Amino acid sequence: MIHYRGNKRARQHYQTIGHQGSRWLPIIIIVAVLLGAFLIMRFTGVGGINETSFINQRNAKLRNEMQHAVSTTNKLSRLGASSTTIELARIRQYVHGIEVINDLNVSVYGEIGRLFPQSTFDNIYAILDAYDAKLASGQKVNDSLNSLTEAINELNRLTGEVLGHDVDPDAD
């Protein structure tokens, strides 16, 4: 069976014209898509956090977590009320939040960005563990409460230095 394919010379001419135009077409499409994605991200603010915005958000979270930790510590009872274990867990949560912010700052700025020494957090966690153990065994908690209050006040003082103002440790 014979197939008619038309004029071979004309077919080759149209193929070469088609190949010349389509050689640059994928590159143009990729560049246009990347340019469009960049412009969309730029004008919608995606990935547009700057250092000042980061510092303001960091400081607001630090202030919030510290205020909660201080107020919860001040609510603790010297008698070891039934809610004390829950309050200790909340204090641990707030202190952990401050530690996470500290670690994030180190991740962003390196070791020079450390806001608080790790020993501050380790000390508070040790006091919280001892306090909780005394509650569980029915021992007096006055010394643990005093130690915790002093440690939280020290963290509050350090937070005030980071935020750039003095903090009264006796204020709620």
PDB file of C-alpha atoms in Angstrom:
ATOM      1  CA  MET A   1       0.000   0.000   0.000  1.00  0.00           C
ATOM      2  CA  ILE A   2       1.347   3.399  -0.914  1.00  0.00           C
ATOM      3  CA  HIS A   3       0.831   6.370   1.349  1.00  0.00           C
ATOM      4  CA  TYR A   4       0.855   9.863   0.039  1.00  0.00           C
ATOM      5  CA  ARG A   5       2.827  12.137   2.316  1.00  0.00           C
ATOM      6  CA  GLY A   6       2.780  15.273   0.313  1.00  0.00           C
ATOM      7  CA  ASN A   7       5.703  17.332  -0.877  1.00  0.00           C
ATOM      8  CA  LYS A   8       8.782  16.310   1.131  1.00  0.00           C
ATOM      9  CA  ARG A   9      10.522  19.669   0.686  1.00  0.00           C
ATOM     10  CA  ALA A  10       7.534  21.702   1.913  1.00  0.00           C
ATOM     11  CA  ARG A  11       7.132  19.379   4.895  1.00  0.00           C
ATOM     12  CA  GLN A  12      10.777  19.875   5.917  1.00  0.00           C
ATOM     13  CA  HIS A  13      10.448  23.667   5.603  1.00  0.00           C
ATOM     14  CA  TYR A  14       7.457  23.802   7.960  1.00  0.00           C
ATOM     15  CA  GLN A  15       9.167  21.502  10.466  1.00  0.00           C
ATOM     16  CA  THR A  16      12.267  23.702  10.684  1.00  0.00           C
ATOM     17  CA  ILE A  17      10.180  26.860  11.166  1.00  0.00           C
ATOM     18  CA  GLY A  18       8.155  25.122  13.920  1.00  0.00           C
ATOM     19  CA  HIS A  19      11.259  23.872  15.727  1.00  0.00           C
ATOM     20  CA  GLN A  20      12.951  27.267  15.735  1.00  0.00           C
ATOM     21  CA  GLY A  21      10.017  28.976  17.473  1.00  0.00           C
ATOM     22  CA  SER A  22       9.382  26.216  19.992  1.00  0.00           C
ATOM     23  CA  ARG A  23      13.007  25.920  21.116  1.00  0.00           C
ATOM     24  CA  TRP A  24      12.700  29.059  23.308  1.00  0.00           C
ATOM     25  CA  LEU A  25       9.089  28.542  24.314  1.00  0.00           C
ATOM     26  CA  PRO A  26       9.745  26.296  27.413  1.00  0.00           C
ATOM     27  CA  ILE A  27      12.395  28.696  28.696  1.00  0.00           C
ATOM     28  CA  ILE A  28      10.079  31.688  28.254  1.00  0.00           C
ATOM     29  CA  ILE A  29       7.264  29.858  30.082  1.00  0.00           C
ATOM     30  CA  ILE A  30       9.525  28.903  33.017  1.00  0.00           C
ATOM     31  CA  VAL A  31      10.845  32.464  33.355  1.00  0.00           C
ATOM     32  CA  ALA A  32       7.305  33.879  33.207  1.00  0.00           C
ATOM     33  CA  VAL A  33       6.057  31.465  35.890  1.00  0.00           C
ATOM     34  CA  LEU A  34       9.003  32.256  38.200  1.00  0.00           C
ATOM     35  CA  LEU A  35       8.570  35.984  37.668  1.00  0.00           C
ATOM     36  CA  GLY A  36       4.847  35.737  38.372  1.00  0.00           C
ATOM     37  CA  ALA A  37       5.437  33.702  41.555  1.00  0.00           C
ATOM     38  CA  PHE A  38       8.035  36.208  42.742  1.00  0.00           C
ATOM     39  CA  LEU A  39       5.727  39.167  42.141  1.00  0.00           C
ATOM     40  CA  ILE A  40       2.814  37.468  43.909  1.00  0.00           C
ATOM     41  CA  MET A  41       4.975  36.648  46.938  1.00  0.00           C
ATOM     42  CA  ARG A  42       6.491  40.112  47.006  1.00  0.00           C
ATOM     43  CA  PHE A  43       3.214  41.994  46.952  1.00  0.00           C
ATOM     44  CA  THR A  44       1.308  39.669  49.298  1.00  0.00           C
ATOM     45  CA  GLY A  45       4.098  39.790  51.874  1.00  0.00           C
ATOM     46  CA  VAL A  46       4.894  36.075  51.899  1.00  0.00           C
ATOM     47  CA  GLY A  47       8.332  35.594  53.382  1.00  0.00           C
ATOM     48  CA  GLY A  48       8.540  39.288  54.076  1.00  0.00           C
ATOM     49  CA  ILE A  49       9.348  39.219  57.796  1.00  0.00           C
ATOM     50  CA  ASN A  50      12.121  41.612  58.595  1.00  0.00           C
ATOM     51  CA  GLU A  51      14.355  41.813  61.644  1.00  0.00           C
ATOM     52  CA  THR A  52      12.368  44.564  63.350  1.00  0.00           C
ATOM     53  CA  SER A  53       9.123  42.637  62.987  1.00  0.00           C
ATOM     54  CA  PHE A  54      10.794  39.483  64.333  1.00  0.00           C
ATOM     55  CA  ILE A  55      12.180  41.333  67.365  1.00  0.00           C
ATOM     56  CA  ASN A  56       8.811  42.958  68.112  1.00  0.00           C
ATOM     57  CA  GLN A  57       6.986  39.619  67.925  1.00  0.00           C
ATOM     58  CA  ARG A  58       9.677  37.915  70.004  1.00  0.00           C
ATOM     59  CA  ASN A  59       9.522  40.597  72.693  1.00  0.00           C
ATOM     60  CA  ALA A  60       5.729  40.480  72.837  1.00  0.00           C
ATOM     61  CA  LYS A  61       5.770  36.693  73.347  1.00  0.00           C
ATOM     62  CA  LEU A  62       8.551  36.969  75.942  1.00  0.00           C
ATOM     63  CA  ARG A  63       6.618  39.598  77.865  1.00  0.00           C
ATOM     64  CA  ASN A  64       3.418  37.538  77.711  1.00  0.00           C
ATOM     65  CA  GLU A  65       5.016  34.268  78.843  1.00  0.00           C
ATOM     66  CA  MET A  66       6.920  36.011  81.639  1.00  0.00           C
ATOM     67  CA  GLN A  67       3.821  37.804  82.946  1.00  0.00           C
ATOM     68  CA  HIS A  68       1.942  34.496  83.058  1.00  0.00           C
ATOM     69  CA  ALA A  69       4.818  32.749  84.843  1.00  0.00           C
ATOM     70  CA  VAL A  70       5.089  35.504  87.485  1.00  0.00           C
ATOM     71  CA  SER A  71       1.352  35.717  88.124  1.00  0.00           C
ATOM     72  CA  THR A  72       1.000  31.927  88.360  1.00  0.00           C
ATOM     73  CA  THR A  73       3.955  31.736  90.771  1.00  0.00           C
ATOM     74  CA  ASN A  74       2.374  34.428  92.935  1.00  0.00           C
ATOM     75  CA  LYS A  75      -0.852  32.377  93.107  1.00  0.00           C
ATOM     76  CA  LEU A  76       0.884  29.337  94.597  1.00  0.00           C
ATOM     77  CA  SER A  77      -0.146  28.508  98.130  1.00  0.00           C
ATOM     78  CA  ARG A  78       2.279  27.850 100.943  1.00  0.00           C
ATOM     79  CA  LEU A  79      -0.047  25.132 102.199  1.00  0.00           C
ATOM     80  CA  GLY A  80       0.204  22.940  99.107  1.00  0.00           C
ATOM     81  CA  ALA A  81      -3.370  23.249  97.845  1.00  0.00           C
ATOM     82  CA  SER A  82      -4.818  20.607  95.546  1.00  0.00           C
ATOM     83  CA  SER A  83      -4.406  22.877  92.513  1.00  0.00           C
ATOM     84  CA  THR A  84      -0.685  23.416  93.144  1.00  0.00           C
ATOM     85  CA  THR A  85       0.382  20.582  90.829  1.00  0.00           C
ATOM     86  CA  ILE A  86      -1.634  22.117  88.004  1.00  0.00           C
ATOM     87  CA  GLU A  87      -0.131  25.535  88.708  1.00  0.00           C
ATOM     88  CA  LEU A  88       3.384  24.046  88.672  1.00  0.00           C
ATOM     89  CA  ALA A  89       2.642  22.511  85.274  1.00  0.00           C
ATOM     90  CA  ARG A  90       1.505  25.913  83.999  1.00  0.00           C
ATOM     91  CA  ILE A  91       4.680  27.566  85.291  1.00  0.00           C
ATOM     92  CA  ARG A  92       6.732  24.861  83.560  1.00  0.00           C
ATOM     93  CA  GLN A  93       4.784  25.555  80.363  1.00  0.00           C
ATOM     94  CA  TYR A  94       5.457  29.301  80.512  1.00  0.00           C
ATOM     95  CA  VAL A  95       9.138  28.807  81.312  1.00  0.00           C
ATOM     96  CA  HIS A  96       9.391  26.313  78.453  1.00  0.00           C
ATOM     97  CA  GLY A  97       7.826  28.916  76.138  1.00  0.00           C
ATOM     98  CA  ILE A  98      10.543  31.387  77.121  1.00  0.00           C
ATOM     99  CA  GLU A  99      13.184  28.699  76.571  1.00  0.00           C
ATOM    100  CA  VAL A 100      11.812  27.974  73.081  1.00  0.00           C
ATOM    101  CA  ILE A 101      11.988  31.684  72.225  1.00  0.00           C
ATOM    102  CA  ASN A 102      15.567  31.699  73.523  1.00  0.00           C
ATOM    103  CA  ASP A 103      16.430  28.688  71.338  1.00  0.00           C
ATOM    104  CA  LEU A 104      14.753  30.279  68.321  1.00  0.00           C
ATOM    105  CA  ASN A 105      16.783  33.431  68.827  1.00  0.00           C
ATOM    106  CA  VAL A 106      19.963  31.322  68.963  1.00  0.00           C
ATOM    107  CA  SER A 107      18.885  29.600  65.729  1.00  0.00           C
ATOM    108  CA  VAL A 108      18.394  32.934  63.990  1.00  0.00           C
ATOM    109  CA  TYR A 109      21.411  34.865  65.316  1.00  0.00           C
ATOM    110  CA  GLY A 110      23.776  32.140  66.480  1.00  0.00           C
ATOM    111  CA  GLU A 111      25.172  31.803  69.980  1.00  0.00           C
ATOM    112  CA  ILE A 112      25.502  35.598  70.223  1.00  0.00           C
ATOM    113  CA  GLY A 113      21.690  35.748  70.116  1.00  0.00           C
ATOM    114  CA  ARG A 114      21.257  33.788  73.351  1.00  0.00           C
ATOM    115  CA  LEU A 115      18.915  35.813  75.562  1.00  0.00           C
ATOM    116  CA  PHE A 116      19.200  33.729  78.741  1.00  0.00           C
ATOM    117  CA  PRO A 117      21.803  31.228  79.931  1.00  0.00           C
ATOM    118  CA  GLN A 118      20.628  27.616  79.790  1.00  0.00           C
ATOM    119  CA  SER A 119      21.480  27.240  83.478  1.00  0.00           C
ATOM    120  CA  THR A 120      18.591  29.596  84.302  1.00  0.00           C
ATOM    121  CA  PHE A 121      16.085  27.168  82.794  1.00  0.00           C
ATOM    122  CA  ASP A 122      17.806  24.103  84.231  1.00  0.00           C
ATOM    123  CA  ASN A 123      17.636  25.659  87.700  1.00  0.00           C
ATOM    124  CA  ILE A 124      13.917  26.438  87.403  1.00  0.00           C
ATOM    125  CA  TYR A 125      13.138  22.932  86.115  1.00  0.00           C
ATOM    126  CA  ALA A 126      15.080  21.394  89.019  1.00  0.00           C
ATOM    127  CA  ILE A 127      13.164  23.537  91.518  1.00  0.00           C
ATOM    128  CA  LEU A 128       9.848  22.594  89.890  1.00  0.00           C
ATOM    129  CA  ASP A 129      10.743  18.882  90.051  1.00  0.00           C
ATOM    130  CA  ALA A 130      11.726  19.130  93.729  1.00  0.00           C
ATOM    131  CA  TYR A 131       8.575  21.105  94.523  1.00  0.00           C
ATOM    132  CA  ASP A 132       6.390  18.529  92.796  1.00  0.00           C
ATOM    133  CA  ALA A 133       8.167  15.658  94.571  1.00  0.00           C
ATOM    134  CA  LYS A 134       7.606  17.320  97.962  1.00  0.00           C
ATOM    135  CA  LEU A 135       3.935  17.797  97.162  1.00  0.00           C
ATOM    136  CA  ALA A 136       3.577  14.139  96.190  1.00  0.00           C
ATOM    137  CA  SER A 137       5.240  12.940  99.391  1.00  0.00           C
ATOM    138  CA  GLY A 138       3.385  15.390 101.659  1.00  0.00           C
ATOM    139  CA  GLN A 139       6.475  17.321 102.778  1.00  0.00           C
ATOM    140  CA  LYS A 140       6.580  21.043 103.514  1.00  0.00           C
ATOM    141  CA  VAL A 141       6.991  23.154 100.394  1.00  0.00           C
ATOM    142  CA  ASN A 142       7.950  26.538 101.880  1.00  0.00           C
ATOM    143  CA  ASP A 143      11.619  26.322 100.860  1.00  0.00           C
ATOM    144  CA  SER A 144      10.713  25.135  97.349  1.00  0.00           C
ATOM    145  CA  LEU A 145       8.174  27.935  96.978  1.00  0.00           C
ATOM    146  CA  ASN A 146      10.772  30.494  98.082  1.00  0.00           C
ATOM    147  CA  SER A 147      13.373  29.057  95.694  1.00  0.00           C
ATOM    148  CA  LEU A 148      10.874  29.042  92.824  1.00  0.00           C
ATOM    149  CA  THR A 149       9.800  32.615  93.526  1.00  0.00           C
ATOM    150  CA  GLU A 150      13.436  33.766  93.571  1.00  0.00           C
ATOM    151  CA  ALA A 151      14.237  31.913  90.333  1.00  0.00           C
ATOM    152  CA  ILE A 152      11.162  33.289  88.539  1.00  0.00           C
ATOM    153  CA  ASN A 153      11.968  36.800  89.773  1.00  0.00           C
ATOM    154  CA  GLU A 154      15.525  36.402  88.447  1.00  0.00           C
ATOM    155  CA  LEU A 155      14.165  35.273  85.070  1.00  0.00           C
ATOM    156  CA  ASN A 156      11.787  38.246  85.169  1.00  0.00           C
ATOM    157  CA  ARG A 157      14.736  40.586  85.833  1.00  0.00           C
ATOM    158  CA  LEU A 158      16.680  39.059  82.928  1.00  0.00           C
ATOM    159  CA  THR A 159      13.624  39.392  80.693  1.00  0.00           C
ATOM    160  CA  GLY A 160      13.397  43.068  81.643  1.00  0.00           C
ATOM    161  CA  GLU A 161      17.018  43.510  80.559  1.00  0.00           C
ATOM    162  CA  VAL A 162      16.277  41.804  77.223  1.00  0.00           C
ATOM    163  CA  LEU A 163      13.211  43.979  76.692  1.00  0.00           C
ATOM    164  CA  GLY A 164      15.197  47.068  77.615  1.00  0.00           C
ATOM    165  CA  HIS A 165      13.457  48.144  80.811  1.00  0.00           C
ATOM    166  CA  ASP A 166      13.703  47.486  84.522  1.00  0.00           C
ATOM    167  CA  VAL A 167      11.235  45.082  86.072  1.00  0.00           C
ATOM    168  CA  ASP A 168      10.027  45.241  89.653  1.00  0.00           C
ATOM    169  CA  PRO A 169      10.167  41.629  90.867  1.00  0.00           C
ATOM    170  CA  ASP A 170       7.376  42.249  93.407  1.00  0.00           C
ATOM    171  CA  ALA A 171       4.940  43.637  90.828  1.00  0.00           C
ATOM    172  CA  ASP A 172       2.218  41.414  89.364  1.00  0.00           C
TER     173      ASP A 172
END
